CSV table of C-alpha atoms in Angstrom, one decimal:
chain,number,residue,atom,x,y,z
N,1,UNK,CA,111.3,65.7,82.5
N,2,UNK,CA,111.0,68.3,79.8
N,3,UNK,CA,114.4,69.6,78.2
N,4,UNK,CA,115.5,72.8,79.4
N,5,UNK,CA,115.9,75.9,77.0
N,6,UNK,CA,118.1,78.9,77.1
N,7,UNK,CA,114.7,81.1,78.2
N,8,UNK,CA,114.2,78.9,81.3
N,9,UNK,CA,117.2,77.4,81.9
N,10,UNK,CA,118.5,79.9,85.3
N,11,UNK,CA,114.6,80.6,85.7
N,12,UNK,CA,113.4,78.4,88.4
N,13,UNK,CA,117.3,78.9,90.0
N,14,UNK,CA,117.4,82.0,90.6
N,15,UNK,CA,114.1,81.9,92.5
N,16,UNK,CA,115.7,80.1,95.0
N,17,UNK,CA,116.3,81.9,98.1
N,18,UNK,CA,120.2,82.8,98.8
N,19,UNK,CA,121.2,84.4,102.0
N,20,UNK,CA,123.0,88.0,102.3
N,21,UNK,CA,124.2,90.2,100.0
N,22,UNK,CA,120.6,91.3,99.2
N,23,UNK,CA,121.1,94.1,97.3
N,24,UNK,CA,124.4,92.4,95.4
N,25,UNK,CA,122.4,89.3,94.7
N,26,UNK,CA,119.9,91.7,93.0
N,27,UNK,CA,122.4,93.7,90.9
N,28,UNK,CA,123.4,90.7,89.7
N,29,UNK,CA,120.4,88.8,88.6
N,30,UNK,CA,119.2,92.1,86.6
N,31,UNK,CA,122.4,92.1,85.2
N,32,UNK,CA,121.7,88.3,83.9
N,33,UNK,CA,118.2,89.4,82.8
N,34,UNK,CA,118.7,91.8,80.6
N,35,UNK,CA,121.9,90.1,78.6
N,36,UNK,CA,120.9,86.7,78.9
N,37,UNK,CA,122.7,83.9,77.9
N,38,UNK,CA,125.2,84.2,75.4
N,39,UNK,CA,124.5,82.7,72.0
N,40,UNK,CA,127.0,82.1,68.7
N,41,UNK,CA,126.2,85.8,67.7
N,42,UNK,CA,127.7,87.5,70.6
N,43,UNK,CA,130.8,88.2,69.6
N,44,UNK,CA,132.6,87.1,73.1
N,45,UNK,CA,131.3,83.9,72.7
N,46,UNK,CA,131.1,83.2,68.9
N,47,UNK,CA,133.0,79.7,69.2
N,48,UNK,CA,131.9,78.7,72.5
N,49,UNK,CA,128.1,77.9,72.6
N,50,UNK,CA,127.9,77.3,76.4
N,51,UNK,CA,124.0,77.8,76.2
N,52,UNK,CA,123.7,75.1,73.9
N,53,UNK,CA,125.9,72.7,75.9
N,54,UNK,CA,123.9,73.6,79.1
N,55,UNK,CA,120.6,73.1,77.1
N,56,UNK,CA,122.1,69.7,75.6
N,57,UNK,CA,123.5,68.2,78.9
N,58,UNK,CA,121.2,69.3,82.0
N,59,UNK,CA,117.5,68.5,82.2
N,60,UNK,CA,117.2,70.4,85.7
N,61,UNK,CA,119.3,72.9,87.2
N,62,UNK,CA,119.6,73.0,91.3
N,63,UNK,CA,122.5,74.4,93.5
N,64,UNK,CA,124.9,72.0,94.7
N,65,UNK,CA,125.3,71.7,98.8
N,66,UNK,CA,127.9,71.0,100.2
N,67,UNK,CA,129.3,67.0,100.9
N,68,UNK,CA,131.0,65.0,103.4
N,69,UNK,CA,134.9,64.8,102.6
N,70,UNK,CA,136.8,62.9,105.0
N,71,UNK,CA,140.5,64.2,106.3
N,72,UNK,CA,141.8,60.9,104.2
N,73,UNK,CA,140.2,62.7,101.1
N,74,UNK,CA,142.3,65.7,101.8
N,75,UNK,CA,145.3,64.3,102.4
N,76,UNK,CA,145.4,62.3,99.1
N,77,UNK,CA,144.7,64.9,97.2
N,78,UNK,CA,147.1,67.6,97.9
N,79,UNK,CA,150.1,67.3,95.4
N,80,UNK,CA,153.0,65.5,95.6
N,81,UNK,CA,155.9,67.5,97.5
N,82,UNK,CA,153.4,70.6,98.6
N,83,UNK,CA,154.1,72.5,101.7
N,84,UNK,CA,151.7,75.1,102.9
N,85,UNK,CA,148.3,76.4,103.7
N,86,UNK,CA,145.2,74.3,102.3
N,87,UNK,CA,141.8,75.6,102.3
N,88,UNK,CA,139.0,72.7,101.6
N,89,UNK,CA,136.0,73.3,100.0
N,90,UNK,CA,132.9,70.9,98.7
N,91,UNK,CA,131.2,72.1,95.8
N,92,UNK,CA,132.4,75.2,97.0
N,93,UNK,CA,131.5,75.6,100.1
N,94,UNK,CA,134.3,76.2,102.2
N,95,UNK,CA,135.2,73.7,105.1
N,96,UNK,CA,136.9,75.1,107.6
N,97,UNK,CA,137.1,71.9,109.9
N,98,UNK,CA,139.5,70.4,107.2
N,99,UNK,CA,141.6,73.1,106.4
N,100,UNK,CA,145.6,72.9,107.4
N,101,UNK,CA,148.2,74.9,108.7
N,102,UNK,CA,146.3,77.9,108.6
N,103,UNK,CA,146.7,79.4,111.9
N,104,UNK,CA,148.5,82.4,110.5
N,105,UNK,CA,145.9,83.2,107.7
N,106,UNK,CA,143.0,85.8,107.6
N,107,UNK,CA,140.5,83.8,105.5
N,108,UNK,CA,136.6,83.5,106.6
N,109,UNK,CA,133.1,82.1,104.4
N,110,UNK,CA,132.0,84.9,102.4
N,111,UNK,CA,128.7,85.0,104.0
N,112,UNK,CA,130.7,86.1,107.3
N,113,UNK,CA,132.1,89.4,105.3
N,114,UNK,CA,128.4,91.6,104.6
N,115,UNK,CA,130.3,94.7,104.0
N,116,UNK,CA,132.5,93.4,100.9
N,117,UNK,CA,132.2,95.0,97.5
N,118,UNK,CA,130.6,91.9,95.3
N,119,UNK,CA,131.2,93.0,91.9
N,120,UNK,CA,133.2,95.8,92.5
N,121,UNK,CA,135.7,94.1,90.7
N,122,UNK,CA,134.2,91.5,88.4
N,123,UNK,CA,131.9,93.6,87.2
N,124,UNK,CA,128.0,91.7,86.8
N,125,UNK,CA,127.5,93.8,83.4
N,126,UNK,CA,130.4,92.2,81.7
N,127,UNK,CA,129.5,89.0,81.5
N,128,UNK,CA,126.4,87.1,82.1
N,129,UNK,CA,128.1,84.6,83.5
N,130,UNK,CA,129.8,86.7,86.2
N,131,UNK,CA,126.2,88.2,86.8
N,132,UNK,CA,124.7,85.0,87.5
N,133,UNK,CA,127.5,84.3,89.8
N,134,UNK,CA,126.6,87.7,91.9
N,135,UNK,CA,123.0,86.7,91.7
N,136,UNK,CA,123.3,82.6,93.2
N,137,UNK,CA,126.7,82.5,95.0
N,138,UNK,CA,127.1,80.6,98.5
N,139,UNK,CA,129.9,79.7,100.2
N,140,UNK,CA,132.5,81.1,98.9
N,141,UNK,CA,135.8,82.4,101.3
N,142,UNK,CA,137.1,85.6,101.7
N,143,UNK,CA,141.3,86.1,102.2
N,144,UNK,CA,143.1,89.0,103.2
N,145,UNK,CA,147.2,89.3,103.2
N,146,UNK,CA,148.3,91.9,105.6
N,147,UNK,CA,150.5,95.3,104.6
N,148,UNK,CA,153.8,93.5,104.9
N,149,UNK,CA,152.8,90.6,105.5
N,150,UNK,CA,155.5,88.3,103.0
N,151,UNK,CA,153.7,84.7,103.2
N,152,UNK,CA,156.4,82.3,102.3
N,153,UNK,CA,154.4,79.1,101.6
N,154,UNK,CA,151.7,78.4,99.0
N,155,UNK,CA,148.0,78.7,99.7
N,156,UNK,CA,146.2,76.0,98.2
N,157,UNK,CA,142.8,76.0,97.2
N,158,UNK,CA,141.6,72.5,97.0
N,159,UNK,CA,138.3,72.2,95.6
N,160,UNK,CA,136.3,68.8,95.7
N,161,UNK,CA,133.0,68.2,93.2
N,162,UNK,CA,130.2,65.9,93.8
N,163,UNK,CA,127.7,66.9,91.9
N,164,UNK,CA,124.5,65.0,90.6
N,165,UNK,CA,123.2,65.8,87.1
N,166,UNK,CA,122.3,69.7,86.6
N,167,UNK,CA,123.7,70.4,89.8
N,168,UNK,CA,125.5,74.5,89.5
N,169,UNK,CA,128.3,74.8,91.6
N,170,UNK,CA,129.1,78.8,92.0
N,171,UNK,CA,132.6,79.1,93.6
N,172,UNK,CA,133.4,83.4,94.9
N,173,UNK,CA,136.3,83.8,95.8
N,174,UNK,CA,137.8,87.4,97.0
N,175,UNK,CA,141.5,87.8,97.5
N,176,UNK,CA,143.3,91.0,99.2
N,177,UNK,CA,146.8,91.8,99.5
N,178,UNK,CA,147.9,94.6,101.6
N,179,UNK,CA,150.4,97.5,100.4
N,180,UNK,CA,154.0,95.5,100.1
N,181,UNK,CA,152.3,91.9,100.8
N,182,UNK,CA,153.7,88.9,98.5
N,183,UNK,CA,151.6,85.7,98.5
N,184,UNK,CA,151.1,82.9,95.9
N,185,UNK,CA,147.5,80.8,95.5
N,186,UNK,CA,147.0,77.6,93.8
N,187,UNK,CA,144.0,76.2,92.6
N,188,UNK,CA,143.0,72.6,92.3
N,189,UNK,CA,140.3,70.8,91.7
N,190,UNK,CA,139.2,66.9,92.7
N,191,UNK,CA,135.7,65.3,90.7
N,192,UNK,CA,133.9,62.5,92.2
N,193,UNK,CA,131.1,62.6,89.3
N,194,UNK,CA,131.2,61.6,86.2
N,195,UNK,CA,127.3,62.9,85.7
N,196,UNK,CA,127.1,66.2,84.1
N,197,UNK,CA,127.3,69.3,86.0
N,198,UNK,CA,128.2,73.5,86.0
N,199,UNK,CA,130.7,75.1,87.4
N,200,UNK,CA,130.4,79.2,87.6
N,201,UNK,CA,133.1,80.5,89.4
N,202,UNK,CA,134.2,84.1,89.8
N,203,UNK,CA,137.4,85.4,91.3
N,204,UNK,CA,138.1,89.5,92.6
N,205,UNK,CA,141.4,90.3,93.8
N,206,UNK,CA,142.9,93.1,95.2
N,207,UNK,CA,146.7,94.0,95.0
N,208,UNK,CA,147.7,96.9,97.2
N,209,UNK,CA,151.2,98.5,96.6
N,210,UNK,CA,153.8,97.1,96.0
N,211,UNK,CA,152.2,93.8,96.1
N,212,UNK,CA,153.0,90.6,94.4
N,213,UNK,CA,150.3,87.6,93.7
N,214,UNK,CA,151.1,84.7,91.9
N,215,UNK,CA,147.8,82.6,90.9
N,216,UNK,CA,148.2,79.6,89.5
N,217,UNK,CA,145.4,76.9,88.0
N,218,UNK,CA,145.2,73.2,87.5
N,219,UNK,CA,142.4,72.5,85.4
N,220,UNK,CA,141.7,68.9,85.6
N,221,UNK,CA,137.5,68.3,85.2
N,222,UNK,CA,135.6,65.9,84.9
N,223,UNK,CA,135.4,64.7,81.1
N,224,UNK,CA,131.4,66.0,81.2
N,225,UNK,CA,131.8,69.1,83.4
N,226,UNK,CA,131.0,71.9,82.0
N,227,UNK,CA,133.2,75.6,83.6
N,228,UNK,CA,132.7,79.2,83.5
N,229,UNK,CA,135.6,80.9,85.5
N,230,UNK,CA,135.7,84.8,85.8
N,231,UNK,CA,139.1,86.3,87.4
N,232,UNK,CA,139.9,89.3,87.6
N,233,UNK,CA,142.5,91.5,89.2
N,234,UNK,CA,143.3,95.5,90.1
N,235,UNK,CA,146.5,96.1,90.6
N,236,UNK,CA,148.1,99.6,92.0
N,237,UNK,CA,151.1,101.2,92.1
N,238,UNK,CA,154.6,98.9,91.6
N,239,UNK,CA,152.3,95.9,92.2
N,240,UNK,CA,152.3,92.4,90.4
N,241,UNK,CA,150.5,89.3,89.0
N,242,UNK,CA,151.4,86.2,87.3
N,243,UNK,CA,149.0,83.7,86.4
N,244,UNK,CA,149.4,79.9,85.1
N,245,UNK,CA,146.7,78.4,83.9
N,246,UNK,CA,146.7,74.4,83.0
N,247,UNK,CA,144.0,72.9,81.4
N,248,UNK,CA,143.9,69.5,80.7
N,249,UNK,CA,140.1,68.2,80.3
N,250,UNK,CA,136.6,68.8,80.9
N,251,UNK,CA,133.7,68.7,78.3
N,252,UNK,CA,133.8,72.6,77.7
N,253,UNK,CA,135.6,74.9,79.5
N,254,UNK,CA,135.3,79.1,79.1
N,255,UNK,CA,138.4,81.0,81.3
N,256,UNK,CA,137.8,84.6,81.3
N,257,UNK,CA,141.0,86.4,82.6
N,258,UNK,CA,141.4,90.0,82.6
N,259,UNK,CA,143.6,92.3,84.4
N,260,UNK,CA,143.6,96.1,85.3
N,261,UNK,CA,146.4,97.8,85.4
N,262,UNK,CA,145.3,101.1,87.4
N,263,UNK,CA,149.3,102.3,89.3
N,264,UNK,CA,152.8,103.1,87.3
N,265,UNK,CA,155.3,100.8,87.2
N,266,UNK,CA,152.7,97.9,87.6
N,267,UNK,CA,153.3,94.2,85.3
N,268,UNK,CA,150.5,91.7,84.6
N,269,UNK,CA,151.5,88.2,83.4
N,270,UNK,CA,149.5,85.8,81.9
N,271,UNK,CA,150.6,82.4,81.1
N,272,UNK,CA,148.6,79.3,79.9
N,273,UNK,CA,149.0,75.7,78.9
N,274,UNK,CA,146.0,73.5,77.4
N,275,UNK,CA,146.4,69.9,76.3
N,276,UNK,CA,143.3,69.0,75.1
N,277,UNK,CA,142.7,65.7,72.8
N,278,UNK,CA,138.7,63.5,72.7
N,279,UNK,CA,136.3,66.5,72.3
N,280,UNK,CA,137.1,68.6,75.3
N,281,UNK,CA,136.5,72.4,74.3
N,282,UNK,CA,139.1,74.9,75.9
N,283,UNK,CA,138.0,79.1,75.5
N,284,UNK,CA,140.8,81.0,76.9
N,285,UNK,CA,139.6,85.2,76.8
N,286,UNK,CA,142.2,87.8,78.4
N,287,UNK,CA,141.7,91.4,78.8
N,288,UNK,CA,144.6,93.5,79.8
N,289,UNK,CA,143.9,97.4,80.3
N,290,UNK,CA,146.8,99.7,80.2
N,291,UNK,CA,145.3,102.8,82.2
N,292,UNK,CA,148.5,104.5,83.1
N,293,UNK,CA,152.0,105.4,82.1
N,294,UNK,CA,155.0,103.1,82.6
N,295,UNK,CA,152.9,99.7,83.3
N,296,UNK,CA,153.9,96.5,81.2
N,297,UNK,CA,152.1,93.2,80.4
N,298,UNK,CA,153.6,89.7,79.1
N,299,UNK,CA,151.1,87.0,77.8
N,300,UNK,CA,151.5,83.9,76.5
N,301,UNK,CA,149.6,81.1,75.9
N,302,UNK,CA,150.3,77.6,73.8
N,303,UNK,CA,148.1,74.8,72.8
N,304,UNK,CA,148.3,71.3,71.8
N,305,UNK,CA,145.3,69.5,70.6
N,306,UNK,CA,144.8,66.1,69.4
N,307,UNK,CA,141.7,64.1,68.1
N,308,UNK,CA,138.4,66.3,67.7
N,309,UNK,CA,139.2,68.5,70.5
N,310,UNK,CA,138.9,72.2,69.7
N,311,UNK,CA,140.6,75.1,71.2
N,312,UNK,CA,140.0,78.7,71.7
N,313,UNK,CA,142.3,81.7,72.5
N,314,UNK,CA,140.9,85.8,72.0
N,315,UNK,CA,143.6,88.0,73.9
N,316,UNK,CA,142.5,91.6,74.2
N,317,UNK,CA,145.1,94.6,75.2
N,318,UNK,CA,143.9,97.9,75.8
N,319,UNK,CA,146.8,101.1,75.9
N,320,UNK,CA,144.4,104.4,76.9
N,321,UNK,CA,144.9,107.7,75.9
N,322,UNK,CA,147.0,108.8,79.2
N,323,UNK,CA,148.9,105.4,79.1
N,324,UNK,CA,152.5,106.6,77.3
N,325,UNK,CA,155.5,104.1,77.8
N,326,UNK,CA,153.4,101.0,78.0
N,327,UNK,CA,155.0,97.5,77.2
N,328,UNK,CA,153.0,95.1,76.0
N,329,UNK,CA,153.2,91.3,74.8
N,330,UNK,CA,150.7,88.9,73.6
N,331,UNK,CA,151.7,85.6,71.6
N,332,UNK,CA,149.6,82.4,71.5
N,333,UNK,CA,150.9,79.3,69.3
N,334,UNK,CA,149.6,75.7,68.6
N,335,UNK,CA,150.1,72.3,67.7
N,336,UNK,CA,147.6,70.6,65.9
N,337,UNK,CA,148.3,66.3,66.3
N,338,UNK,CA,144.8,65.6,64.4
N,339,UNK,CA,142.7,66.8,61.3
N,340,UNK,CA,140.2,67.0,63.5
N,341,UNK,CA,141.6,69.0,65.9
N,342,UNK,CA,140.5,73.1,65.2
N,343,UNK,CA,141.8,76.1,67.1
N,344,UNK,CA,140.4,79.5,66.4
N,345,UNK,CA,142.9,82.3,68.1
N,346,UNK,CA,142.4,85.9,67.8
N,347,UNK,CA,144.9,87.7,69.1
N,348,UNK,CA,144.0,91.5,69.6
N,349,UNK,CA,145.8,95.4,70.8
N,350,UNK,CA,144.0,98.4,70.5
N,351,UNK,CA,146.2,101.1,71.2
N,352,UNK,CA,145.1,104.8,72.1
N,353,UNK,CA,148.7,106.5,73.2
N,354,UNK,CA,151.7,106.9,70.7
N,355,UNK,CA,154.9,106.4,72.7
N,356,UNK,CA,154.4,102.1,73.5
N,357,UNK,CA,156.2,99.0,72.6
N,358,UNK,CA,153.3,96.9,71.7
N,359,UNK,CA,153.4,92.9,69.8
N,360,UNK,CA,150.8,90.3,69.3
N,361,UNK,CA,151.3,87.0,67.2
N,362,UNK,CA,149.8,83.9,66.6
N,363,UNK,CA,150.6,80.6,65.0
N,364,UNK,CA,149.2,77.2,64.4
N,365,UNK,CA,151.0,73.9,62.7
N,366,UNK,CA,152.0,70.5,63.2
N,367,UNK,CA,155.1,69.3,64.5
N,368,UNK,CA,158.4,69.8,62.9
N,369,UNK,CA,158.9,66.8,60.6
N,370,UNK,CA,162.5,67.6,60.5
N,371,UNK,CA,163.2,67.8,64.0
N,372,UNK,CA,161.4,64.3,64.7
N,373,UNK,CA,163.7,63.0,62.3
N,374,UNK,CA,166.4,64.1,63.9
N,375,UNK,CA,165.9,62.7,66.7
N,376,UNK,CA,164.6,59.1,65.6
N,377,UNK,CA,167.8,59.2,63.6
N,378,UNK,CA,169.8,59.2,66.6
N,379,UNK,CA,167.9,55.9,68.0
N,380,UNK,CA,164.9,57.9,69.8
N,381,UNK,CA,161.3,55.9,68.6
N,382,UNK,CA,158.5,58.2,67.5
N,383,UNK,CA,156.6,58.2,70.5
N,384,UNK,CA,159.4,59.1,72.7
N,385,UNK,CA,160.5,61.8,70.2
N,386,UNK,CA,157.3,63.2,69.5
N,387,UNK,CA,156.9,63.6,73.6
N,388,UNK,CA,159.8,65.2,74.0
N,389,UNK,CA,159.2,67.9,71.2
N,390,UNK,CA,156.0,68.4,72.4
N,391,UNK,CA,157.5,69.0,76.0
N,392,UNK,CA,159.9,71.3,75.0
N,393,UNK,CA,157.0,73.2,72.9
N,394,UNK,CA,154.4,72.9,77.0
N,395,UNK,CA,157.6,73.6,78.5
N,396,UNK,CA,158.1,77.3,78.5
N,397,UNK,CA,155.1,78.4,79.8
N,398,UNK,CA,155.6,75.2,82.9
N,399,UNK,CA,158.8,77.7,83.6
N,400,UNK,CA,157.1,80.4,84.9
N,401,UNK,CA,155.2,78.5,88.0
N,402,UNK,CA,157.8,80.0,90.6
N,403,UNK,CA,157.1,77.2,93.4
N,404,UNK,CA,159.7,74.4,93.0
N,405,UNK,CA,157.1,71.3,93.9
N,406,UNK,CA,154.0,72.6,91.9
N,407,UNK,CA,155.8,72.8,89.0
N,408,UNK,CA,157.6,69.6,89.1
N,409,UNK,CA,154.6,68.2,90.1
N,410,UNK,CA,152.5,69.7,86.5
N,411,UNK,CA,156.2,69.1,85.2
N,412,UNK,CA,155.8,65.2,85.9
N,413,UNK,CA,151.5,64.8,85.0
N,414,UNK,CA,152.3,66.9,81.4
N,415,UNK,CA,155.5,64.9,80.9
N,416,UNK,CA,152.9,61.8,81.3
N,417,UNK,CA,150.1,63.5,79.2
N,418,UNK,CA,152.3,63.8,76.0
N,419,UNK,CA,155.0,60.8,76.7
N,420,UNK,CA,151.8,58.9,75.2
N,421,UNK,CA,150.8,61.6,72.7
N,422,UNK,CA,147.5,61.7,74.1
């Protein structure tokens, strides 16, 4: 079978037939058409050659179906100490026969909800990748918190992958929460392949007033998967967001996070971990927009990376014209554990008003020699003391996962990841 090239790649794919969303489906593959894939000149992807990587791994691109996951499956795979909701879903596709305590929950397959905005949110012409999405999507689930409505336990979304080589899983996912609603998501993922494959998943949500969403990610691929994720979030009025994202392998991953800011008084927080050693290939881009007075963002994001693994951070804040008494904060560090090991970081504020508090910073070095002496002077070996400075350096971003047995449970598999310094 002849190599695929960035020209033909989504070709063939996208001539597929997909059911619903007619019109959304076609927004979104003119979208693709006209920006194509990106390549190393486009400045949004200048260290993160996905197109290459797809033309290097897949020789034929199909849409993954859905699979046969047993109730054993499900049960083994929820984390240690969870309690709450679980929706199920096989390379995508949600499955509502094995989802659990849900009885309370407003959730439905996408293809059920004709009269949703697709792309209202993520926006097709932003990225290609989130226009490919719009054009190829199945599956997919829609969820809707009621005004009021405080839900009290987690909602996880537990994703399993069993993919067959060039096989393009396209996860949608639309989230609503109602004026005053308060609900937190988390995101998992389980691979049964070890064969190359493509995950393009976009994510819309919708925070009402007053709202508060907490989103957090557990990014744990397959060593040849290759991700696209696009989230993105509105919030109004007094509302707010806090995201964790934890990425730990997977041959190249790209995380596009952004967050619009559109009521007073509303706070965006972005938080992110990646431990990355081998030659996985982590691209973390945020976009905050400041749109209105009195709104304030926190972001933070660290990075340890060990053998030829390379990392990847761009931050982006926007402050409008009309958007006086902003707060803003952006700060991404690393630890480099290898010669090998690069990180490019970039982080960025472009400010149109005059009365803000506005940072950004950035740094990059090895461990503290001093400190590790310290400690091995007090009877600690290396290994040991190099784990538990690089724990204390994961740590602070671990801190802001608000559910007591997630984040001992990420607590307990990073402790593990950097007891043996990769």
């Amino acid at each position: 079978m002849s190599t695929l090239t960035k020209e033909n790649l989504f070709e063939g794919f996208l001539e597929s037939s997909f059911a619903g969303f007619e019109n959304i489906r076609k927004e979104g593959k003119v979208c693709f058409t006209k920006q194509g894939l990106p390549t190393l000149k486009s400045e949004e992807y200048k260290f993160t050659s996905i197109a290459k990587k797809l033309e290097q791994s897949l020789t034929s691109i199909t849409g993954a179906k859905p699979f046969e996951v047993s109730s054993e499956e499900v049960k083994a795979a929820i984390p240690t100490g969870f309690d709450g909701s679980v929706l199920v879903f096989a390379n995508g596709h949600l499955q509502n026969h094995l989802c659990l305590e849900v009885e309370k929950l407003n959730f439905s397959s996408l293809n059920e909800k004709s009269d949703l905005a697709i792309g209202s949110i993520a926006k097709a012409e932003k990225d290609p990748f989130a226009a490919l999405n719009q054009a190829s999507f199945e599956g997919g689930v829609y969820i809707s918190i009621p005004k009021k409505e405080v839900v009290e336990k987690p909602i996880l979304l537990l994703s399993f992958i069993k993919s067959n080589e060039g096989d393009v899983i396209s996860p949608r996912v639309w989230i609503e929460a109602g004026d005053f609603a308060e609900v937190t998501f988390i995101t998992h993922t389980i691979n049964n392949s070890d064969k190359p494959y493509f995950v393009n998943k976009v994510v819309e949500i919708k925070g009402g007033l007053n709202s508060q969403i907490r989103y957090y990610r557990l990014q744990n691929e397959g060593k040849n998967a290759i991700e696209v994720s696009n989230i993105e979030t509105n919030l109004l009025q007094d509302s707010r967001f806090t995201s964790v994202t934890i990425s730990l392998s997977g041959e190249m991953v790209r995380n596009n996070l952004s967050l619009n800011l559109l009521g007073s008084n509303s706070e965006g927080n972005m938080y992110g971990i990646y431990l990355l050693n081998g030659k996985t290939h982590v691209d973390n881009h945020t976009n905050v927009d400041h749109t209105i007075p009195h709104a304030e963002s926190n972001e933070l994001y660290k990075g340890i990376l060990a053998d030829q693994s390379r990392g990847v951070f761009n931050g982006k804040i926007f402050v409008r014209q009309d958007a006086q008494k902003t707060n803003a904060f952006q700060q991404n560090n690393n630890i480099l554990l290898s010669e090998d090991a690069i990180v490019n970081t970039k982080p960025q504020l472009e400010i149109w008003a005059d009365d803000v508090k506005c940072s950004h910073g950035c740094t990059t070095g090895q461990l503290d020699e001093e400190a590790l002496f310290y400690l091995q002077a007090r009877g600690i070996d290396k290994l040991q003391a190099k784990g538990l400075l690089l724990y204390a350096f994961a740590g602070e971003v671990l801190e802001h996962i608000q559910n007591d047995s997630f984040r001992e449970y990420c607590i307990n598999l990073v402790q593990n990841r950097l007891g043996s310094n990769f």
